[in-house]
Amino acid sequence: MHPSIFVFLLFSWHAQGAVFGDGDHSNGVEDQRQQVTAEHLKPIGTIFCDGSLRGTAIHVSTPLDKTLTSGSIIATAAHVLYDQKTAEPFKKCVYRPQNKRLTTVGFGNMSSHQFEPKSADKLQQAENDIVFIRLKKRLIQPTLTFSVVNVIGRELLLIGYNSNENNISQSEGCYQFRSENFASEKLLLHDCDANNGASGGAVLDALTGELVGVHGGTLLVDDAQSRRRSILRGSKADPETLINQARKIDQKMIETLNQFSAYPAKNFHD
């Protein structure tokens, strides 16, 4: 990448994610987000930290689900647990299955992770933007299973919180992209519409319903920071300059989840 180009990685804690359109603001901003189906909503929830909604989370399955005696495990984007202004972790976070206020569940242990909120390497920051959390009790809520799937050319769905409507929505008719500027084996670049609160949401293979990624935010290449707000509303998705991203499910992530599930006293911090 040319050194004169600035690279900004926009998480939901910095700015709203990209809602894509045709780039013509005179005809309105297109938006793929629709009301989530009951089936897609079941394994999804939201994360509240220090009194505010910070992101989305996924109730995930592990090989030990049938014998697990400790709390259920959720996956989310690590950055939603940090204050954007101070880069410090929030003091108290809880999970709300299906975003229901009366079913709040406290956090138990958290997996170790390599996400660094102050890192200057924003691409690497995105690659490490994943964390697993053991809750303080078991959930009745269904789970989603991590799947290593090649979804190039296949339709995707993003299930995540929609701050415009104050609910969980689903973005349809979106796809994976390849990029030279944002080349990474760990990231799934996509054009599923998302905004503040969708981080940690589930990216699914629309045909099979398999969980193939955990949404993280927006990657943007631009040399004028003042243009951010307009760029993120209604512009065309461009994998070299403006694209949404998720942490792709890979074998390493599955191994980390399985280890965290099997050894609750190891590989975590409070």
PDB file of C-alpha atoms in Angstrom:
ATOM      1  CA  MET A   1       0.000   0.000   0.000  1.00  0.00           C
ATOM      2  CA  HIS A   2       1.276   3.481  -0.827  1.00  0.00           C
ATOM      3  CA  PRO A   3       2.595   5.183   2.347  1.00  0.00           C
ATOM      4  CA  SER A   4       0.656   8.369   1.621  1.00  0.00           C
ATOM      5  CA  ILE A   5      -2.643   6.543   2.073  1.00  0.00           C
ATOM      6  CA  PHE A   6      -4.020   6.458   5.578  1.00  0.00           C
ATOM      7  CA  VAL A   7      -5.759   3.295   6.760  1.00  0.00           C
ATOM      8  CA  PHE A   8      -8.579   3.595   9.260  1.00  0.00           C
ATOM      9  CA  LEU A   9     -10.212   0.599  10.864  1.00  0.00           C
ATOM     10  CA  LEU A  10     -13.618   1.716  12.062  1.00  0.00           C
ATOM     11  CA  PHE A  11     -15.128  -0.422  14.767  1.00  0.00           C
ATOM     12  CA  SER A  12     -18.640   0.219  16.038  1.00  0.00           C
ATOM     13  CA  TRP A  13     -17.081   1.952  19.065  1.00  0.00           C
ATOM     14  CA  HIS A  14     -15.459   4.538  16.777  1.00  0.00           C
ATOM     15  CA  ALA A  15     -18.178   5.095  14.198  1.00  0.00           C
ATOM     16  CA  GLN A  16     -21.159   3.459  12.631  1.00  0.00           C
ATOM     17  CA  GLY A  17     -20.402   0.614  10.257  1.00  0.00           C
ATOM     18  CA  ALA A  18     -21.038   0.938   6.563  1.00  0.00           C
ATOM     19  CA  VAL A  19     -24.535   0.793   5.096  1.00  0.00           C
ATOM     20  CA  PHE A  20     -23.946   0.344   1.387  1.00  0.00           C
ATOM     21  CA  GLY A  21     -25.898   1.633  -1.620  1.00  0.00           C
ATOM     22  CA  ASP A  22     -25.223   2.779  -5.155  1.00  0.00           C
ATOM     23  CA  GLY A  23     -23.366   5.913  -4.112  1.00  0.00           C
ATOM     24  CA  ASP A  24     -26.142   8.207  -5.372  1.00  0.00           C
ATOM     25  CA  HIS A  25     -27.361  10.113  -2.332  1.00  0.00           C
ATOM     26  CA  SER A  26     -30.105  11.801  -4.343  1.00  0.00           C
ATOM     27  CA  ASN A  27     -32.112   8.587  -4.476  1.00  0.00           C
ATOM     28  CA  GLY A  28     -31.726   7.636  -0.826  1.00  0.00           C
ATOM     29  CA  VAL A  29     -29.495   5.289   1.127  1.00  0.00           C
ATOM     30  CA  GLU A  30     -30.094   1.631   0.398  1.00  0.00           C
ATOM     31  CA  ASP A  31     -30.285  -0.664   3.401  1.00  0.00           C
ATOM     32  CA  GLN A  32     -30.414  -4.481   3.333  1.00  0.00           C
ATOM     33  CA  ARG A  33     -31.388  -4.831   6.975  1.00  0.00           C
ATOM     34  CA  GLN A  34     -34.745  -6.420   7.686  1.00  0.00           C
ATOM     35  CA  GLN A  35     -36.572  -7.759  10.700  1.00  0.00           C
ATOM     36  CA  VAL A  36     -34.780 -10.855  11.912  1.00  0.00           C
ATOM     37  CA  THR A  37     -36.596 -14.169  11.617  1.00  0.00           C
ATOM     38  CA  ALA A  38     -37.515 -15.972  14.817  1.00  0.00           C
ATOM     39  CA  GLU A  39     -35.145 -18.813  13.940  1.00  0.00           C
ATOM     40  CA  HIS A  40     -32.148 -16.550  13.312  1.00  0.00           C
ATOM     41  CA  LEU A  41     -32.820 -14.587  16.499  1.00  0.00           C
ATOM     42  CA  LYS A  42     -32.758 -17.601  18.824  1.00  0.00           C
ATOM     43  CA  PRO A  43     -28.960 -17.987  19.325  1.00  0.00           C
ATOM     44  CA  ILE A  44     -28.178 -14.241  19.255  1.00  0.00           C
ATOM     45  CA  GLY A  45     -28.034 -11.668  22.043  1.00  0.00           C
ATOM     46  CA  THR A  46     -26.591  -8.312  23.014  1.00  0.00           C
ATOM     47  CA  ILE A  47     -23.882  -7.157  25.406  1.00  0.00           C
ATOM     48  CA  PHE A  48     -24.435  -4.364  27.907  1.00  0.00           C
ATOM     49  CA  CYS A  49     -21.450  -2.833  29.679  1.00  0.00           C
ATOM     50  CA  ASP A  50     -21.585  -0.076  32.283  1.00  0.00           C
ATOM     51  CA  GLY A  51     -25.199   0.700  31.473  1.00  0.00           C
ATOM     52  CA  SER A  52     -25.126   0.874  27.665  1.00  0.00           C
ATOM     53  CA  LEU A  53     -25.490  -1.559  24.789  1.00  0.00           C
ATOM     54  CA  ARG A  54     -22.014  -2.212  23.367  1.00  0.00           C
ATOM     55  CA  GLY A  55     -22.460  -4.955  20.799  1.00  0.00           C
ATOM     56  CA  THR A  56     -23.874  -8.296  19.743  1.00  0.00           C
ATOM     57  CA  ALA A  57     -22.893 -11.814  20.848  1.00  0.00           C
ATOM     58  CA  ILE A  58     -23.469 -15.392  19.702  1.00  0.00           C
ATOM     59  CA  HIS A  59     -24.333 -18.361  21.914  1.00  0.00           C
ATOM     60  CA  VAL A  60     -21.932 -20.979  20.549  1.00  0.00           C
ATOM     61  CA  SER A  61     -21.826 -24.748  20.856  1.00  0.00           C
ATOM     62  CA  THR A  62     -18.820 -26.822  21.905  1.00  0.00           C
ATOM     63  CA  PRO A  63     -18.094 -30.571  21.899  1.00  0.00           C
ATOM     64  CA  LEU A  64     -18.720 -30.576  25.645  1.00  0.00           C
ATOM     65  CA  ASP A  65     -22.209 -29.064  25.567  1.00  0.00           C
ATOM     66  CA  LYS A  66     -23.900 -32.272  26.731  1.00  0.00           C
ATOM     67  CA  THR A  67     -21.602 -32.682  29.721  1.00  0.00           C
ATOM     68  CA  LEU A  68     -20.837 -29.024  30.444  1.00  0.00           C
ATOM     69  CA  THR A  69     -21.673 -28.208  34.048  1.00  0.00           C
ATOM     70  CA  SER A  70     -20.397 -24.639  34.005  1.00  0.00           C
ATOM     71  CA  GLY A  71     -22.041 -21.686  32.290  1.00  0.00           C
ATOM     72  CA  SER A  72     -22.761 -21.361  28.587  1.00  0.00           C
ATOM     73  CA  ILE A  73     -20.211 -19.767  26.264  1.00  0.00           C
ATOM     74  CA  ILE A  74     -20.764 -16.795  23.980  1.00  0.00           C
ATOM     75  CA  ALA A  75     -18.522 -15.307  21.293  1.00  0.00           C
ATOM     76  CA  THR A  76     -18.231 -11.626  20.448  1.00  0.00           C
ATOM     77  CA  ALA A  77     -15.866  -8.999  19.077  1.00  0.00           C
ATOM     78  CA  ALA A  78     -13.299  -8.192  21.775  1.00  0.00           C
ATOM     79  CA  HIS A  79     -13.433  -4.445  21.165  1.00  0.00           C
ATOM     80  CA  VAL A  80     -17.013  -4.154  22.426  1.00  0.00           C
ATOM     81  CA  LEU A  81     -15.696  -4.769  25.955  1.00  0.00           C
ATOM     82  CA  TYR A  82     -13.439  -1.679  25.870  1.00  0.00           C
ATOM     83  CA  ASP A  83     -14.184   2.005  26.361  1.00  0.00           C
ATOM     84  CA  GLN A  84     -13.259   3.782  23.115  1.00  0.00           C
ATOM     85  CA  LYS A  85     -12.092   6.913  24.911  1.00  0.00           C
ATOM     86  CA  THR A  86      -9.870   5.355  27.560  1.00  0.00           C
ATOM     87  CA  ALA A  87      -9.070   1.997  25.880  1.00  0.00           C
ATOM     88  CA  GLU A  88      -9.783   0.456  29.285  1.00  0.00           C
ATOM     89  CA  PRO A  89     -12.123  -2.526  29.737  1.00  0.00           C
ATOM     90  CA  PHE A  90     -15.598  -1.731  30.986  1.00  0.00           C
ATOM     91  CA  LYS A  91     -16.165  -2.469  34.656  1.00  0.00           C
ATOM     92  CA  LYS A  92     -19.303  -4.596  34.384  1.00  0.00           C
ATOM     93  CA  CYS A  93     -20.741  -6.413  31.380  1.00  0.00           C
ATOM     94  CA  VAL A  94     -23.768  -8.688  31.008  1.00  0.00           C
ATOM     95  CA  TYR A  95     -25.375 -10.686  28.204  1.00  0.00           C
ATOM     96  CA  ARG A  96     -29.001 -10.392  27.144  1.00  0.00           C
ATOM     97  CA  PRO A  97     -30.249 -13.416  25.166  1.00  0.00           C
ATOM     98  CA  GLN A  98     -32.273 -12.207  22.170  1.00  0.00           C
ATOM     99  CA  ASN A  99     -31.800  -8.691  23.614  1.00  0.00           C
ATOM    100  CA  LYS A 100     -34.389  -9.363  26.319  1.00  0.00           C
ATOM    101  CA  ARG A 101     -33.840  -7.137  29.340  1.00  0.00           C
ATOM    102  CA  LEU A 102     -35.410  -9.541  31.837  1.00  0.00           C
ATOM    103  CA  THR A 103     -33.065 -12.427  30.989  1.00  0.00           C
ATOM    104  CA  THR A 104     -29.750 -10.696  31.749  1.00  0.00           C
ATOM    105  CA  VAL A 105     -26.876 -13.091  32.519  1.00  0.00           C
ATOM    106  CA  GLY A 106     -23.616 -12.052  34.180  1.00  0.00           C
ATOM    107  CA  PHE A 107     -20.140 -12.802  32.851  1.00  0.00           C
ATOM    108  CA  GLY A 108     -17.990 -15.473  34.455  1.00  0.00           C
ATOM    109  CA  ASN A 109     -14.596 -16.007  32.843  1.00  0.00           C
ATOM    110  CA  MET A 110     -13.174 -14.615  29.626  1.00  0.00           C
ATOM    111  CA  SER A 111     -10.774 -16.347  27.237  1.00  0.00           C
ATOM    112  CA  SER A 112      -7.343 -14.868  26.762  1.00  0.00           C
ATOM    113  CA  HIS A 113      -7.079 -12.855  23.566  1.00  0.00           C
ATOM    114  CA  GLN A 114      -4.577 -10.785  21.623  1.00  0.00           C
ATOM    115  CA  PHE A 115      -6.773  -7.795  20.891  1.00  0.00           C
ATOM    116  CA  GLU A 116      -4.926  -4.573  21.755  1.00  0.00           C
ATOM    117  CA  PRO A 117      -7.220  -1.502  21.855  1.00  0.00           C
ATOM    118  CA  LYS A 118      -4.275   0.895  21.496  1.00  0.00           C
ATOM    119  CA  SER A 119      -2.554  -0.960  18.648  1.00  0.00           C
ATOM    120  CA  ALA A 120      -1.471   1.085  15.642  1.00  0.00           C
ATOM    121  CA  ASP A 121      -1.653  -1.981  13.387  1.00  0.00           C
ATOM    122  CA  LYS A 122      -5.349  -1.834  12.591  1.00  0.00           C
ATOM    123  CA  LEU A 123      -5.448  -4.831  10.276  1.00  0.00           C
ATOM    124  CA  GLN A 124      -3.840  -7.015  12.930  1.00  0.00           C
ATOM    125  CA  GLN A 125      -6.192  -5.507  15.480  1.00  0.00           C
ATOM    126  CA  ALA A 126      -9.148  -6.707  13.385  1.00  0.00           C
ATOM    127  CA  GLU A 127      -7.655 -10.187  13.060  1.00  0.00           C
ATOM    128  CA  ASN A 128      -7.506 -10.459  16.867  1.00  0.00           C
ATOM    129  CA  ASP A 129     -10.933  -8.972  17.507  1.00  0.00           C
ATOM    130  CA  ILE A 130     -12.535 -12.106  18.959  1.00  0.00           C
ATOM    131  CA  VAL A 131     -13.174 -13.319  22.500  1.00  0.00           C
ATOM    132  CA  PHE A 132     -15.085 -16.096  24.246  1.00  0.00           C
ATOM    133  CA  ILE A 133     -16.984 -15.517  27.483  1.00  0.00           C
ATOM    134  CA  ARG A 134     -18.263 -18.100  29.930  1.00  0.00           C
ATOM    135  CA  LEU A 135     -21.510 -16.956  31.479  1.00  0.00           C
ATOM    136  CA  LYS A 136     -22.509 -17.509  35.098  1.00  0.00           C
ATOM    137  CA  LYS A 137     -25.271 -19.946  34.179  1.00  0.00           C
ATOM    138  CA  ARG A 138     -26.453 -22.282  31.439  1.00  0.00           C
ATOM    139  CA  LEU A 139     -28.756 -20.862  28.794  1.00  0.00           C
ATOM    140  CA  ILE A 140     -31.875 -22.462  27.376  1.00  0.00           C
ATOM    141  CA  GLN A 141     -31.127 -20.475  24.210  1.00  0.00           C
ATOM    142  CA  PRO A 142     -30.084 -22.551  21.141  1.00  0.00           C
ATOM    143  CA  THR A 143     -26.502 -22.405  19.881  1.00  0.00           C
ATOM    144  CA  LEU A 144     -24.642 -21.921  16.622  1.00  0.00           C
ATOM    145  CA  THR A 145     -21.677 -24.099  15.618  1.00  0.00           C
ATOM    146  CA  PHE A 146     -18.452 -22.703  14.182  1.00  0.00           C
ATOM    147  CA  SER A 147     -17.903 -23.887  10.602  1.00  0.00           C
ATOM    148  CA  VAL A 148     -14.866 -23.616   8.339  1.00  0.00           C
ATOM    149  CA  VAL A 149     -16.536 -22.978   4.976  1.00  0.00           C
ATOM    150  CA  ASN A 150     -15.498 -21.342   1.703  1.00  0.00           C
ATOM    151  CA  VAL A 151     -18.303 -18.875   1.010  1.00  0.00           C
ATOM    152  CA  ILE A 152     -16.857 -17.061  -2.015  1.00  0.00           C
ATOM    153  CA  GLY A 153     -19.775 -16.517  -4.385  1.00  0.00           C
ATOM    154  CA  ARG A 154     -22.350 -17.620  -1.811  1.00  0.00           C
ATOM    155  CA  GLU A 155     -24.941 -15.339  -0.238  1.00  0.00           C
ATOM    156  CA  LEU A 156     -24.339 -14.290   3.360  1.00  0.00           C
ATOM    157  CA  LEU A 157     -26.511 -13.117   6.237  1.00  0.00           C
ATOM    158  CA  LEU A 158     -25.423 -10.852   9.085  1.00  0.00           C
ATOM    159  CA  ILE A 159     -27.436 -11.116  12.296  1.00  0.00           C
ATOM    160  CA  GLY A 160     -26.682  -8.224  14.631  1.00  0.00           C
ATOM    161  CA  TYR A 161     -28.005  -5.304  16.620  1.00  0.00           C
ATOM    162  CA  ASN A 162     -29.437  -2.428  14.571  1.00  0.00           C
ATOM    163  CA  SER A 163     -29.116   0.851  16.482  1.00  0.00           C
ATOM    164  CA  ASN A 164     -31.358   2.642  13.956  1.00  0.00           C
ATOM    165  CA  GLU A 165     -34.299   0.420  14.916  1.00  0.00           C
ATOM    166  CA  ASN A 166     -33.172  -0.538  18.430  1.00  0.00           C
ATOM    167  CA  ASN A 167     -33.499  -4.239  17.673  1.00  0.00           C
ATOM    168  CA  ILE A 168     -31.643  -7.212  16.251  1.00  0.00           C
ATOM    169  CA  SER A 169     -31.931  -7.330  12.470  1.00  0.00           C
ATOM    170  CA  GLN A 170     -30.599  -9.389   9.591  1.00  0.00           C
ATOM    171  CA  SER A 171     -28.789  -8.108   6.495  1.00  0.00           C
ATOM    172  CA  GLU A 172     -29.530 -10.148   3.392  1.00  0.00           C
ATOM    173  CA  GLY A 173     -28.196 -10.405  -0.150  1.00  0.00           C
ATOM    174  CA  CYS A 174     -24.567  -9.730   0.751  1.00  0.00           C
ATOM    175  CA  TYR A 175     -21.352 -11.503  -0.243  1.00  0.00           C
ATOM    176  CA  GLN A 176     -17.698 -12.067   0.574  1.00  0.00           C
ATOM    177  CA  PHE A 177     -14.995  -9.977  -1.144  1.00  0.00           C
ATOM    178  CA  ARG A 178     -11.285 -10.356  -1.802  1.00  0.00           C
ATOM    179  CA  SER A 179      -8.873  -7.438  -1.360  1.00  0.00           C
ATOM    180  CA  GLU A 180      -5.235  -6.531  -1.904  1.00  0.00           C
ATOM    181  CA  ASN A 181      -5.196  -3.617   0.551  1.00  0.00           C
ATOM    182  CA  PHE A 182      -6.901  -5.655   3.257  1.00  0.00           C
ATOM    183  CA  ALA A 183      -5.491  -9.067   2.408  1.00  0.00           C
ATOM    184  CA  SER A 184      -5.802 -11.392   5.394  1.00  0.00           C
ATOM    185  CA  GLU A 185      -6.330 -15.106   5.855  1.00  0.00           C
ATOM    186  CA  LYS A 186      -8.181 -14.395   9.110  1.00  0.00           C
ATOM    187  CA  LEU A 187     -10.740 -11.885   7.878  1.00  0.00           C
ATOM    188  CA  LEU A 188     -13.952 -12.334   5.920  1.00  0.00           C
ATOM    189  CA  LEU A 189     -14.619  -9.118   3.988  1.00  0.00           C
ATOM    190  CA  HIS A 190     -18.300  -8.580   3.202  1.00  0.00           C
ATOM    191  CA  ASP A 191     -20.892  -6.004   2.158  1.00  0.00           C
ATOM    192  CA  CYS A 192     -23.588  -6.856   4.713  1.00  0.00           C
ATOM    193  CA  ASP A 193     -25.070  -3.602   6.038  1.00  0.00           C
ATOM    194  CA  ALA A 194     -24.183  -2.885   9.649  1.00  0.00           C
ATOM    195  CA  ASN A 195     -23.988  -0.011  12.082  1.00  0.00           C
ATOM    196  CA  ASN A 196     -23.327   0.742  15.737  1.00  0.00           C
ATOM    197  CA  GLY A 197     -23.949  -2.338  17.889  1.00  0.00           C
ATOM    198  CA  ALA A 198     -23.623  -4.993  15.179  1.00  0.00           C
ATOM    199  CA  SER A 199     -20.044  -5.855  16.190  1.00  0.00           C
ATOM    200  CA  GLY A 200     -19.951  -9.426  17.477  1.00  0.00           C
ATOM    201  CA  GLY A 201     -22.853 -10.403  15.240  1.00  0.00           C
ATOM    202  CA  ALA A 202     -23.099 -13.690  13.360  1.00  0.00           C
ATOM    203  CA  VAL A 203     -22.155 -13.945   9.681  1.00  0.00           C
ATOM    204  CA  LEU A 204     -23.957 -16.973   8.240  1.00  0.00           C
ATOM    205  CA  ASP A 205     -23.892 -18.911   5.004  1.00  0.00           C
ATOM    206  CA  ALA A 206     -27.409 -18.032   3.820  1.00  0.00           C
ATOM    207  CA  LEU A 207     -27.915 -21.400   2.116  1.00  0.00           C
ATOM    208  CA  THR A 208     -26.879 -23.672   4.992  1.00  0.00           C
ATOM    209  CA  GLY A 209     -27.219 -21.408   8.029  1.00  0.00           C
ATOM    210  CA  GLU A 210     -23.641 -22.247   9.084  1.00  0.00           C
ATOM    211  CA  LEU A 211     -21.770 -19.723  11.241  1.00  0.00           C
ATOM    212  CA  VAL A 212     -18.760 -18.610   9.178  1.00  0.00           C
ATOM    213  CA  GLY A 213     -17.686 -15.341  10.809  1.00  0.00           C
ATOM    214  CA  VAL A 214     -18.012 -12.929  13.742  1.00  0.00           C
ATOM    215  CA  HIS A 215     -18.609  -9.362  12.550  1.00  0.00           C
ATOM    216  CA  GLY A 216     -16.040  -6.813  13.677  1.00  0.00           C
ATOM    217  CA  GLY A 217     -16.487  -3.479  11.914  1.00  0.00           C
ATOM    218  CA  THR A 218     -15.516  -1.512   8.813  1.00  0.00           C
ATOM    219  CA  LEU A 219     -12.212  -1.165   6.982  1.00  0.00           C
ATOM    220  CA  LEU A 220     -11.734   2.192   5.298  1.00  0.00           C
ATOM    221  CA  VAL A 221      -8.884   3.629   3.232  1.00  0.00           C
ATOM    222  CA  ASP A 222      -9.174   7.375   2.854  1.00  0.00           C
ATOM    223  CA  ASP A 223      -6.986  10.450   3.183  1.00  0.00           C
ATOM    224  CA  ALA A 224      -9.709  12.766   4.445  1.00  0.00           C
ATOM    225  CA  GLN A 225     -11.073  11.919   7.865  1.00  0.00           C
ATOM    226  CA  SER A 226     -13.834  14.498   7.513  1.00  0.00           C
ATOM    227  CA  ARG A 227     -15.395  12.396   4.754  1.00  0.00           C
ATOM    228  CA  ARG A 228     -15.957   9.393   6.995  1.00  0.00           C
ATOM    229  CA  ARG A 229     -19.572  10.105   7.860  1.00  0.00           C
ATOM    230  CA  SER A 230     -20.699  10.562   4.245  1.00  0.00           C
ATOM    231  CA  ILE A 231     -18.617   7.627   2.977  1.00  0.00           C
ATOM    232  CA  LEU A 232     -20.268   5.245   5.393  1.00  0.00           C
ATOM    233  CA  ARG A 233     -23.817   6.028   4.242  1.00  0.00           C
ATOM    234  CA  GLY A 234     -24.919   4.743   0.852  1.00  0.00           C
ATOM    235  CA  SER A 235     -21.587   4.299  -0.918  1.00  0.00           C
ATOM    236  CA  LYS A 236     -20.777   1.234  -2.966  1.00  0.00           C
ATOM    237  CA  ALA A 237     -18.823  -1.510  -1.254  1.00  0.00           C
ATOM    238  CA  ASP A 238     -15.224  -1.487  -2.485  1.00  0.00           C
ATOM    239  CA  PRO A 239     -12.845  -4.140  -1.098  1.00  0.00           C
ATOM    240  CA  GLU A 240      -9.853  -1.843  -1.664  1.00  0.00           C
ATOM    241  CA  THR A 241     -11.222   1.265   0.052  1.00  0.00           C
ATOM    242  CA  LEU A 242     -14.437   0.600   2.011  1.00  0.00           C
ATOM    243  CA  ILE A 243     -15.661  -2.790   3.169  1.00  0.00           C
ATOM    244  CA  ASN A 244     -17.118  -4.432   6.259  1.00  0.00           C
ATOM    245  CA  GLN A 245     -15.185  -7.226   7.910  1.00  0.00           C
ATOM    246  CA  ALA A 246     -15.665 -10.208  10.181  1.00  0.00           C
ATOM    247  CA  ARG A 247     -13.242 -12.523  11.948  1.00  0.00           C
ATOM    248  CA  LYS A 248     -13.439 -15.611   9.740  1.00  0.00           C
ATOM    249  CA  ILE A 249     -14.008 -18.947  11.421  1.00  0.00           C
ATOM    250  CA  ASP A 250     -10.863 -21.048  11.018  1.00  0.00           C
ATOM    251  CA  GLN A 251      -9.466 -24.155  12.651  1.00  0.00           C
ATOM    252  CA  LYS A 252      -7.406 -22.109  15.109  1.00  0.00           C
ATOM    253  CA  MET A 253     -10.490 -20.346  16.383  1.00  0.00           C
ATOM    254  CA  ILE A 254     -12.302 -23.654  16.812  1.00  0.00           C
ATOM    255  CA  GLU A 255      -9.337 -25.063  18.752  1.00  0.00           C
ATOM    256  CA  THR A 256      -9.287 -21.992  21.006  1.00  0.00           C
ATOM    257  CA  LEU A 257     -13.001 -22.360  21.735  1.00  0.00           C
ATOM    258  CA  ASN A 258     -12.669 -26.074  22.454  1.00  0.00           C
ATOM    259  CA  GLN A 259      -9.726 -25.475  24.787  1.00  0.00           C
ATOM    260  CA  PHE A 260     -11.572 -22.725  26.628  1.00  0.00           C
ATOM    261  CA  SER A 261     -14.574 -25.014  27.003  1.00  0.00           C
ATOM    262  CA  ALA A 262     -12.551 -28.008  28.188  1.00  0.00           C
ATOM    263  CA  TYR A 263     -10.261 -26.197  30.627  1.00  0.00           C
ATOM    264  CA  PRO A 264     -12.272 -23.461  32.349  1.00  0.00           C
ATOM    265  CA  ALA A 265      -9.528 -22.826  34.908  1.00  0.00           C
ATOM    266  CA  LYS A 266      -6.891 -22.195  32.242  1.00  0.00           C
ATOM    267  CA  ASN A 267      -6.396 -19.745  29.386  1.00  0.00           C
ATOM    268  CA  PHE A 268      -8.627 -17.031  30.764  1.00  0.00           C
ATOM    269  CA  HIS A 269      -8.601 -13.848  32.736  1.00  0.00           C
ATOM    270  CA  ASP A 270     -11.324 -12.302  34.870  1.00  0.00           C
TER     271      ASP A 270
END
